[in-house]
Structure formats: structure tokens, C-alpha cells
C-alpha positions as a Markdown table, in Angstrom:
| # | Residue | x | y | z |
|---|---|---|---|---|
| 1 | Unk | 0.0 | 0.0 | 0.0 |
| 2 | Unk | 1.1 | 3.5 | -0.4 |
| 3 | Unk | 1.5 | 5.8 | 2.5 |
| 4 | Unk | -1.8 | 7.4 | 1.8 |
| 5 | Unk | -3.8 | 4.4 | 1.9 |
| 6 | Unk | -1.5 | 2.9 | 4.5 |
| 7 | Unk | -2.6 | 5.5 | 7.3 |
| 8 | Unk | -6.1 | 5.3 | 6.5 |
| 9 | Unk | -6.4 | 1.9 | 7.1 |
| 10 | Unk | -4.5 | 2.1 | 10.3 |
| 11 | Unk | -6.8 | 4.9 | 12.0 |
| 12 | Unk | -10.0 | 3.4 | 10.2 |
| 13 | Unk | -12.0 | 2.2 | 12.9 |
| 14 | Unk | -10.7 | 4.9 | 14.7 |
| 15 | Unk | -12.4 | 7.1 | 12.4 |
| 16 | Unk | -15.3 | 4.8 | 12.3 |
| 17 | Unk | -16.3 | 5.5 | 16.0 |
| 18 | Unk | -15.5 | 8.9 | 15.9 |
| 19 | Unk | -18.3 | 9.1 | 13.6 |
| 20 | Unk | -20.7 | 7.0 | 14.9 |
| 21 | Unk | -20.6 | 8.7 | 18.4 |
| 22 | Unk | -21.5 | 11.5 | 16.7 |
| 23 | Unk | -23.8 | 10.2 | 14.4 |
| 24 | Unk | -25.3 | 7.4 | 16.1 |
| 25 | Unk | -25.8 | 5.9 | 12.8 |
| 26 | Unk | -23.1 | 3.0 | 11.4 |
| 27 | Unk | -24.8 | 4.2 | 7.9 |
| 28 | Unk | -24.1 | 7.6 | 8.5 |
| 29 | Unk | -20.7 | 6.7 | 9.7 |
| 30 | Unk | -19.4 | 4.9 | 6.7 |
| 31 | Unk | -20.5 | 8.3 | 4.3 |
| 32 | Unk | -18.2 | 10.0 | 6.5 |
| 33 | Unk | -15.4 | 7.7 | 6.2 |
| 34 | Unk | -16.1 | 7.6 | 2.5 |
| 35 | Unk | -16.0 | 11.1 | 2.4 |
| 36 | Unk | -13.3 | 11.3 | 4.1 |
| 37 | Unk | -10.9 | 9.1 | 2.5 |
| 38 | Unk | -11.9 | 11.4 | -0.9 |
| 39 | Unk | -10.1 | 14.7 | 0.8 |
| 40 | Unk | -7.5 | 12.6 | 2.3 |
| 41 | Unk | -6.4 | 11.1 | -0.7 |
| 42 | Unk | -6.0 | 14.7 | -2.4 |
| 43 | Unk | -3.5 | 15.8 | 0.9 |
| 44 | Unk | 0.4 | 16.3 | 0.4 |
| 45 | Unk | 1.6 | 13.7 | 3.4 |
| 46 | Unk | 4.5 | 15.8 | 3.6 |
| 47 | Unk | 2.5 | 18.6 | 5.2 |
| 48 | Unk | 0.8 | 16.6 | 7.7 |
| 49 | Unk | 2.4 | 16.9 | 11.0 |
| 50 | Unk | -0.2 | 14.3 | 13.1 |
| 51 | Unk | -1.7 | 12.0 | 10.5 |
| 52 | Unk | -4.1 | 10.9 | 12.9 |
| 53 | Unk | -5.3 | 14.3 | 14.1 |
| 54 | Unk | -5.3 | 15.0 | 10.7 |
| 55 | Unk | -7.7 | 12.6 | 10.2 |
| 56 | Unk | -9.8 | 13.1 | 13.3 |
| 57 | Unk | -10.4 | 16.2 | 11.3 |
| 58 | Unk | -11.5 | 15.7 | 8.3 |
| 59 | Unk | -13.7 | 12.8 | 10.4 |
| 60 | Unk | -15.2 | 15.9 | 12.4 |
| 61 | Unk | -15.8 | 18.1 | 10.2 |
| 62 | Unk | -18.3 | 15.7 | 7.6 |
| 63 | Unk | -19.7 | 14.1 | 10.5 |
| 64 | Unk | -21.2 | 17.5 | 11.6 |
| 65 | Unk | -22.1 | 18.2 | 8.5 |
| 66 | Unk | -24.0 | 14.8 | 8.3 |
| 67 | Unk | -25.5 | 15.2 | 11.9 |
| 68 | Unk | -27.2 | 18.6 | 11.4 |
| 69 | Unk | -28.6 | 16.5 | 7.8 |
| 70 | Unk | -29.6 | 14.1 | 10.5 |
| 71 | Unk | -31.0 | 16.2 | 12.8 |
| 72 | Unk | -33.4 | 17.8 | 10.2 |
| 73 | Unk | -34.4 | 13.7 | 9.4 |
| 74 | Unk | -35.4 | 12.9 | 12.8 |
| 75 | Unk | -37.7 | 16.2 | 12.8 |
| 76 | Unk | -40.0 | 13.7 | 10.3 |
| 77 | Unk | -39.0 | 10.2 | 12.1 |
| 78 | Unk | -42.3 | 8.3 | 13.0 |
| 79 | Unk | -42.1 | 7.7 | 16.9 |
| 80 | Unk | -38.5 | 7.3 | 19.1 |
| 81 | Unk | -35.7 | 7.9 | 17.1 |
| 82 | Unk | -32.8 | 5.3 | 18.7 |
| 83 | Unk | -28.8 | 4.7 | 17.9 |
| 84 | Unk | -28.5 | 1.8 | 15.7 |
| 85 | Unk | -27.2 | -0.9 | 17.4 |
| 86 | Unk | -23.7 | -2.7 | 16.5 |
| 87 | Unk | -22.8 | -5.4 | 17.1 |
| 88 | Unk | -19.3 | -5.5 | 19.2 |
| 89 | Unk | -16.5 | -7.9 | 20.4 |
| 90 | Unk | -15.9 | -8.4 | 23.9 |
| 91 | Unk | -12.8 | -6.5 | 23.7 |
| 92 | Unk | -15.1 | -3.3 | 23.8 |
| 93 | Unk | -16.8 | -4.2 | 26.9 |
| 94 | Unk | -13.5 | -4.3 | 28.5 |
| 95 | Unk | -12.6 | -1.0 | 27.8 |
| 96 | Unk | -14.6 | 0.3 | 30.8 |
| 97 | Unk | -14.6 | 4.2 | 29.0 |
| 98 | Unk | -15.3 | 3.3 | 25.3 |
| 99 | Unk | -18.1 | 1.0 | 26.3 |
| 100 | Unk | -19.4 | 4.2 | 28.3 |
| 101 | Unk | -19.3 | 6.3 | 25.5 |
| 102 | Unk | -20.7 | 3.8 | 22.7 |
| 103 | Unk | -23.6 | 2.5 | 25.1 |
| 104 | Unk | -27.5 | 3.4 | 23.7 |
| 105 | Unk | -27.9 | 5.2 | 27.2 |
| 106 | Unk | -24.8 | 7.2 | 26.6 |
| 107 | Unk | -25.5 | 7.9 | 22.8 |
| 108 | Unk | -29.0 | 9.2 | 24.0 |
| 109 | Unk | -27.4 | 11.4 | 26.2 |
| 110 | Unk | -26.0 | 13.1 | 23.5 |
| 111 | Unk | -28.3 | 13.4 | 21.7 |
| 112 | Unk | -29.7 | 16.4 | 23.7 |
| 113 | Unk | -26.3 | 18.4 | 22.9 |
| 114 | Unk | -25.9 | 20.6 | 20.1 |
| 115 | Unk | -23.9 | 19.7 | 17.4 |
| 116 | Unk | -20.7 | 21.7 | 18.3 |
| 117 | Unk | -20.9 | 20.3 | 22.0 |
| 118 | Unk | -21.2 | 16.8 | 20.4 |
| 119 | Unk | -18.5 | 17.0 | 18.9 |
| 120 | Unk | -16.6 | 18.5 | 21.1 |
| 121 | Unk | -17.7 | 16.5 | 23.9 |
| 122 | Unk | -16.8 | 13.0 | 22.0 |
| 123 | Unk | -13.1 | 14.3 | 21.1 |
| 124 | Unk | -12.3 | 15.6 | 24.7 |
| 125 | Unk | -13.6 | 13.3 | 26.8 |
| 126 | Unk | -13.8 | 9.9 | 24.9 |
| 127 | Unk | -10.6 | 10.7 | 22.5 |
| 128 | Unk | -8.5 | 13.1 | 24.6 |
| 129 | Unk | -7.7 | 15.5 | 21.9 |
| 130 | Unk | -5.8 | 18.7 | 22.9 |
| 131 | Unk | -8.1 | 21.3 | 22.9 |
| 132 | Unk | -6.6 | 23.4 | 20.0 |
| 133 | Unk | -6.7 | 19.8 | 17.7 |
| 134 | Unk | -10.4 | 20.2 | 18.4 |
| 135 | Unk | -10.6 | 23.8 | 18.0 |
| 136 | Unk | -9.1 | 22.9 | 14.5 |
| 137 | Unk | -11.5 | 20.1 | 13.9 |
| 138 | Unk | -14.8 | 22.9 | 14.6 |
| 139 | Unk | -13.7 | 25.5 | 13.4 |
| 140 | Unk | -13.8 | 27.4 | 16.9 |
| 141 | Unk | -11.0 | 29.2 | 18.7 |
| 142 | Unk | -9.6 | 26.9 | 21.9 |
| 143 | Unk | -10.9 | 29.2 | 24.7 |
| 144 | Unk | -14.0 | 28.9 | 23.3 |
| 145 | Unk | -13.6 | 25.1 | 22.9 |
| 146 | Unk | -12.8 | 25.0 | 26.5 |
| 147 | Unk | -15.6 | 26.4 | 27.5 |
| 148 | Unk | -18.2 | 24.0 | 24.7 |
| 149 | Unk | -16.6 | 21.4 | 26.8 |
| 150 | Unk | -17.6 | 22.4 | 30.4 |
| 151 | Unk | -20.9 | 22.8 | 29.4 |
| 152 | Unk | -21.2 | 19.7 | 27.7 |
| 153 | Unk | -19.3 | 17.6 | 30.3 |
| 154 | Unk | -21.7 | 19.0 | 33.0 |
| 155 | Unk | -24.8 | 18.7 | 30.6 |
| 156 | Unk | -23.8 | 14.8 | 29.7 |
| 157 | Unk | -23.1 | 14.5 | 33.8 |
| 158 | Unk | -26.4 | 15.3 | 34.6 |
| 159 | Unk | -28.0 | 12.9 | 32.5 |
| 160 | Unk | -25.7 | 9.9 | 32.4 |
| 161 | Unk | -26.6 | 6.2 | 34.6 |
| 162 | Unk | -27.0 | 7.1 | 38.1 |
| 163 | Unk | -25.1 | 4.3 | 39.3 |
| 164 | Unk | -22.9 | 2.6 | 37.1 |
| 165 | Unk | -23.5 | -1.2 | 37.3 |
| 166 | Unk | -20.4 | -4.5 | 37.5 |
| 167 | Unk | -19.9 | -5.9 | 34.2 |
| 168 | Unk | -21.2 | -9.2 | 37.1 |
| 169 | Unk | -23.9 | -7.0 | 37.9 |
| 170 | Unk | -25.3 | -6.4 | 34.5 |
| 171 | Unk | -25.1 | -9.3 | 33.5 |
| 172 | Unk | -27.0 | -11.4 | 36.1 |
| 173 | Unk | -29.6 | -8.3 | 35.4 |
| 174 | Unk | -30.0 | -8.9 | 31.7 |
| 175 | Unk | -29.9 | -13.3 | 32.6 |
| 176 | Unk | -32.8 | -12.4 | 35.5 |
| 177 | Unk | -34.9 | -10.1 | 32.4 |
| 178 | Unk | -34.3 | -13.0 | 29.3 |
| 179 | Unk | -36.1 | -15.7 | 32.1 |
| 180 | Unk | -38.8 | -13.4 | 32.7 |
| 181 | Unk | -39.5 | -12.1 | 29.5 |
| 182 | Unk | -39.6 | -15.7 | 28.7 |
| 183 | Unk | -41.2 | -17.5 | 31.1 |
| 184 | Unk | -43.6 | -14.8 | 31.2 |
| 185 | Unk | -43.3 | -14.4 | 34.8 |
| 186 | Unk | -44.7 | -11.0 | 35.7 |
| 187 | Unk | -43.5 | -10.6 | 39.5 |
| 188 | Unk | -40.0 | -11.4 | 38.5 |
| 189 | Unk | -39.9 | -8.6 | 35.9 |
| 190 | Unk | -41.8 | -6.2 | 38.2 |
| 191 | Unk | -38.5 | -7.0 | 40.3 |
| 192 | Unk | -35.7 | -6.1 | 38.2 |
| 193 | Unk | -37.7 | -3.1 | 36.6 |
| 194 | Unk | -37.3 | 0.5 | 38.4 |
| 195 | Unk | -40.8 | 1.7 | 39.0 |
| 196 | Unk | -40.2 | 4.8 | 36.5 |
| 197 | Unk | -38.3 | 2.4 | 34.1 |
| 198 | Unk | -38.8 | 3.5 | 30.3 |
| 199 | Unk | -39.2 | 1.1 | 26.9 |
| 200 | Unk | -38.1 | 3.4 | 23.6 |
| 201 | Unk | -39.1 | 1.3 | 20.8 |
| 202 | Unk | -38.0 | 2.0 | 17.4 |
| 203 | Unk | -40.3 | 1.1 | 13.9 |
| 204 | Unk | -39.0 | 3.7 | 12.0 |
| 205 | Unk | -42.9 | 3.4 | 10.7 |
| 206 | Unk | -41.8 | 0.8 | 9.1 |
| 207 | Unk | -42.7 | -2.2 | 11.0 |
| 208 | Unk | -45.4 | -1.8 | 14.5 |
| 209 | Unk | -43.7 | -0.4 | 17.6 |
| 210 | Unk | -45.3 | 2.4 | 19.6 |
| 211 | Unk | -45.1 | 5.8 | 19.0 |
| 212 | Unk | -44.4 | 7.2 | 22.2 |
| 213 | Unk | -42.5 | 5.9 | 25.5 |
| 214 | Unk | -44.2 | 3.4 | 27.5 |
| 215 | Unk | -43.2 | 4.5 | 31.1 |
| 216 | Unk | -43.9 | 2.8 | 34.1 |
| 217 | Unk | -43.2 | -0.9 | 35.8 |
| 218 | Unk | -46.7 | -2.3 | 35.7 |
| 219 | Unk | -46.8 | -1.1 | 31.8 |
| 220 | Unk | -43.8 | -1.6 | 30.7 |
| 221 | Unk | -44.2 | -5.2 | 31.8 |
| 222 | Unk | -47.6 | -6.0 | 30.2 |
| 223 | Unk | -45.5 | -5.2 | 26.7 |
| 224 | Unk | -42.9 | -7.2 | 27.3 |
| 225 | Unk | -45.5 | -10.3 | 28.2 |
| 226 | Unk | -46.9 | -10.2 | 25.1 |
| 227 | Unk | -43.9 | -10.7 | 23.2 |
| 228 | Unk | -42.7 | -13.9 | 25.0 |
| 229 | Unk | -44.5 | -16.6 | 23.0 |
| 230 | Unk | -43.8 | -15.9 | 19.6 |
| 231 | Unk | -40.0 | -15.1 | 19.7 |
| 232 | Unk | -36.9 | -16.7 | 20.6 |
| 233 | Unk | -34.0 | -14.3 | 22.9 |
| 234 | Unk | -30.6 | -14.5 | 22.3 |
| 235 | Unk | -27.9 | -12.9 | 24.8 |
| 236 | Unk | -25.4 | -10.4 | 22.9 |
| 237 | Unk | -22.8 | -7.7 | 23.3 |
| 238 | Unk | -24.6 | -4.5 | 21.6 |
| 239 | Unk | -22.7 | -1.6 | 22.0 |
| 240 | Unk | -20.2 | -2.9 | 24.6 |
| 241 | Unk | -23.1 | -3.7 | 27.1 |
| 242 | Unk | -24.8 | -7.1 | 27.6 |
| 243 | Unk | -28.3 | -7.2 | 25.4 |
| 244 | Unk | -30.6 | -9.1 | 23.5 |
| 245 | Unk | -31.3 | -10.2 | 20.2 |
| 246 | Unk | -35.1 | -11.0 | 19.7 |
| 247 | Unk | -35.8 | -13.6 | 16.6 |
| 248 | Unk | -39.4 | -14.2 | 14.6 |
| 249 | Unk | -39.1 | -17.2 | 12.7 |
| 250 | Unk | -35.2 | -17.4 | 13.2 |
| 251 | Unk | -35.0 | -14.1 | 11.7 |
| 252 | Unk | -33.7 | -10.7 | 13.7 |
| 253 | Unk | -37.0 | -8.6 | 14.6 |
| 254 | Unk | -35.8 | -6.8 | 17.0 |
| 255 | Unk | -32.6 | -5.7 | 19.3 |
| 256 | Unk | -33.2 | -5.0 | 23.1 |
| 257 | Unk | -30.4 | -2.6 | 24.9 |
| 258 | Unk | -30.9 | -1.5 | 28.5 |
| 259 | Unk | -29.7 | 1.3 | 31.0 |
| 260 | Unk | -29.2 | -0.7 | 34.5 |
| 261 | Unk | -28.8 | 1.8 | 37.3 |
| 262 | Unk | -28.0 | 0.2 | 41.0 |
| 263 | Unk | -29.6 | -3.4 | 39.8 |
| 264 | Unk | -32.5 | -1.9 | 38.5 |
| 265 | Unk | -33.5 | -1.6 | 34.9 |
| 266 | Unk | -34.2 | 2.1 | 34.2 |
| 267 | Unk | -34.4 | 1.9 | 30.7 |
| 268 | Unk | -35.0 | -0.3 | 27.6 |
| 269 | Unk | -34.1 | 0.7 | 23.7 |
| 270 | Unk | -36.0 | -1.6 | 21.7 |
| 271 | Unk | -34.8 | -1.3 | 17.9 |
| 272 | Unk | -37.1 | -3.0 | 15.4 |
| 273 | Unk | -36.4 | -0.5 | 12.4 |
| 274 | Unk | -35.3 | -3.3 | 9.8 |
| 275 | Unk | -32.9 | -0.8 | 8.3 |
| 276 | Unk | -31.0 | -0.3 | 11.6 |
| 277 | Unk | -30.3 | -4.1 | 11.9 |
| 278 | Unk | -28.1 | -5.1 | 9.3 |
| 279 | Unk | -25.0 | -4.8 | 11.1 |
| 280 | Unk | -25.9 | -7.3 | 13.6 |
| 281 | Unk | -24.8 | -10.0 | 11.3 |
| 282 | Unk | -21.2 | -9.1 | 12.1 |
| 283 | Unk | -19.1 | -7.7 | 14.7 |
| 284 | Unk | -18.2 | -3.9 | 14.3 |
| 285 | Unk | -14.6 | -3.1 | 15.8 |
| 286 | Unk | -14.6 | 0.1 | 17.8 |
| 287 | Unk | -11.3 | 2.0 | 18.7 |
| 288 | Unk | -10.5 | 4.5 | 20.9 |
């Protein structure tokens, strides 16, 4: 390979989950890291001090260009709009602060920042650029980048998991949820759901899922019972965090992410948008 396509397929995934932190959309993502490679391949190497930075660059700048395109998309989406899931190795999980940052919770979070403080946000705290690299990357001067990021990091604190659960924990959560859900037992779901817990789910208006959140134990619950007979649950890793694959017929209907805050489940992010599922076939490699 030449030197050009040499460093772009180094810092790929790199770029990759740059993207889709901002984006929360692997589509999305891979426009950007086509459009990306078409400016890097027109760059003199020898005037590139930081190749990656460089990069992280280029990444930035099309991704916010795509997310305020996505923005104006969701204005005309037909019920919750949710992250499409990927589908990720365990390797991701054990990076405690890049499963954070990819986790449906976490990409919801940022959802409610502006563009500028998404990207801002995702560069200082999940990829510990300098703050004149990102000032670079947004086109912003770095005092006022440093102060995009304390407004962000204080916005995103606010709103992130309340208690941040053991890999253990979760995981006995999500194995107590898949034998309720199943079994249909109603007390034992009641149990591991907070009382205020949330279900999201996502159609797309596409396929049937309901057009508003369904909040609430008791209610939440009498969904999720009348799912149980028709479809088969397998355990995954979606976004660095334990979560489950629902099948129809052996075929992917729907992908179940949850927030787990102090045991409890707080929230649940039910994708069923066919067009969001197709990388579930295949692990995605995240890099941080």
C-alpha cells in the first residue's frame, strides 16, 4: 500500500467510532469515512504533521455536517428515534470508558447536545484530543472550545446512569430479564424493573412499535408479556453492554439494549427498524 492508503487503514475504525458517536448511525458513519478518505487522498503527506489528528479532522468536520442533515431527518422520524445498534467484540466491553461512550444510554445522552458540544464533547472526553486539535476540527477558537466542553461535560453528567453497574452485575440483570421475558413471569420482571423504568421502541414506521415511551413498571411489563410466545431471545454484546437479540421465525426482529442503574433496569431501547439491523450479522470493531 502506499503511504496514503496505508494510514487510512491504520486509523480506520478509529475514524469509524469517531463518527458514529456522533452520528449514532453506522450508515451515516461509513458516508463520512467515504467522504473522508476522498479529501484525504488529495493531501500532500509531507504537510501533515499528526496523521491521525489530521484525520480526526476531516472525520469531524463531515460528520457534523451529516448530523445537522440528521437532525433535520429525525424532525420527520415516526415515533422514538434510537442509535443503531452494533454489534461488538468483547474487547469493547472491556474497555470500561469506550463502552461508556458507545452505550445506547450514553448515545442518548448526546443526543440532547448541540452539534458543536457533540462534537466537542466525544473528542475531549472519549478521544483526549488537545483542545486546539479540536478547536481545528470545529472550526472554533480553543478558549472557546474550552468552554463547549464544560458545558457539555456538565450537561452529559447530569444525565448519564445514576449508578454505574459491574460488568457481574449487568449481566445477572439482563440473565434475571431474558427468564422473565420468557417464562412470562410477571413478579420477577416487576423486580428487576425501576418503578419509573422507560421502553423506547423503534419502527421507524416501518414495522409496528409504539409511537411514544411506555413508562412505568406495571406497563412496561404487560408489553414485554406479550412478546414472549412468539419469539426466541438470544444474549449479545450491543454496544459494549450485555443485550438481546429478539428472533421471529429465526429471523432478527428486534434488538433490546438496556440502562441498568443500581440493579434496577431504568431503561429499555427496543430497535425493530429493519434498516438499523443489518449490522448485527457481524461484529463492528470500535477503537478509541
Amino acid at each position: 500500500m502506499d503511504g496514503v492508503t496505508e494510514a487510512f487503514v491504520a486509523y480506520r475504525n478509529l475514524l469509524f467510532t469517531v463518527a458514529y458517536e456522533m452520528l449514532g448511525s453506522a450508515a451515516d458513519a461509513e458516508d463520512v469515512l467515504q467522504e473522508t478518505w476522498l479529501r484525504w487522498v488529495g493531501v500532500d503527506l509531507d504537510t501533515v504533521r499528526d496523521q491521525r489528528a489530521f484525520l480526526v479532522q476531516i472525520t469531524t468536520r463531515q460528520a457534523l455536517s451529516h448530523l445537522r442533515t440528521l437532525g433535520r431527518r429525525k424532525e420527520s422520524y415516526v415515533g422514538p428515534w434510537l442509535p443503531e445498534p452494533l454489534l461488538t467484540a468483547p474487547d469493547v466491553a472491556e474497555d470500561v470508558e469506550l463502552a461508556d461512550s458507545v452505550s445506547m444510554a450514553m448515545l442518548l445522552v448526546l443526543e440532547t447536545l448541540t452539534p458543536t458540544e457533540r462534537a466537542v464533547f466525544v473528542l475531549r472526553e472519549v478521544f483526549d484530543l488537545a483542545y486546539d486539535e479540536i478547536a481545528e476540527a470545529v472550526d472554533k477558537s480553543p478558549a472557546a472550545v474550552r468552554q463547549i466542553a464544560h458545558r457539555a461535560r456538565a450537561h452529559v453528567a447530569a444525565r448519564r446512569p445514576r449508578g454505574v453497574a459491574s460488568a457481574a452485575e449487568t449481566r445477572r440483570t439482563v440473565e434475571a430479564f431474558q427468564r422473565a421475558v420468557e417464562t412470562g413471569d410477571l413478579q420477577r420482571l416487576l423486580d428487576i424493573l425501576a418503578p419509573d423504568v422507560v421502553l423506547l421502541t423503534d419502527g421507524g414506521g416501518v414495522v409496528q412499535a409504539a409511537r411514544a415511551p411506555v413508562v412505568g413498571a406495571d406497563q412496561v411489563a404487560h408489553v414485554l408479556g406479550r412478546i414472549a410466545a412468539a419469539m426466541s431471545l438470544q444474549p449479545t454484546q450491543v454496544n459494549g453492554d450485555p443485550a438481546l437479540i429478539v428472533r421471529l421465525g429465526g429471523e432478527i426482529d428486534t434488538v433490546m439494549a438496556m440502562r441498568i442503574d443500581d440493579g434496577l433496569i431504568t431503561g429499555l431501547y427496543a430497535v425493530r427498524n429493519p434498516e438499523k439491523l443489518s449490522h448485527l450479522e457481524r461484529e463492528t470493531t470500535l477503537r478509541r
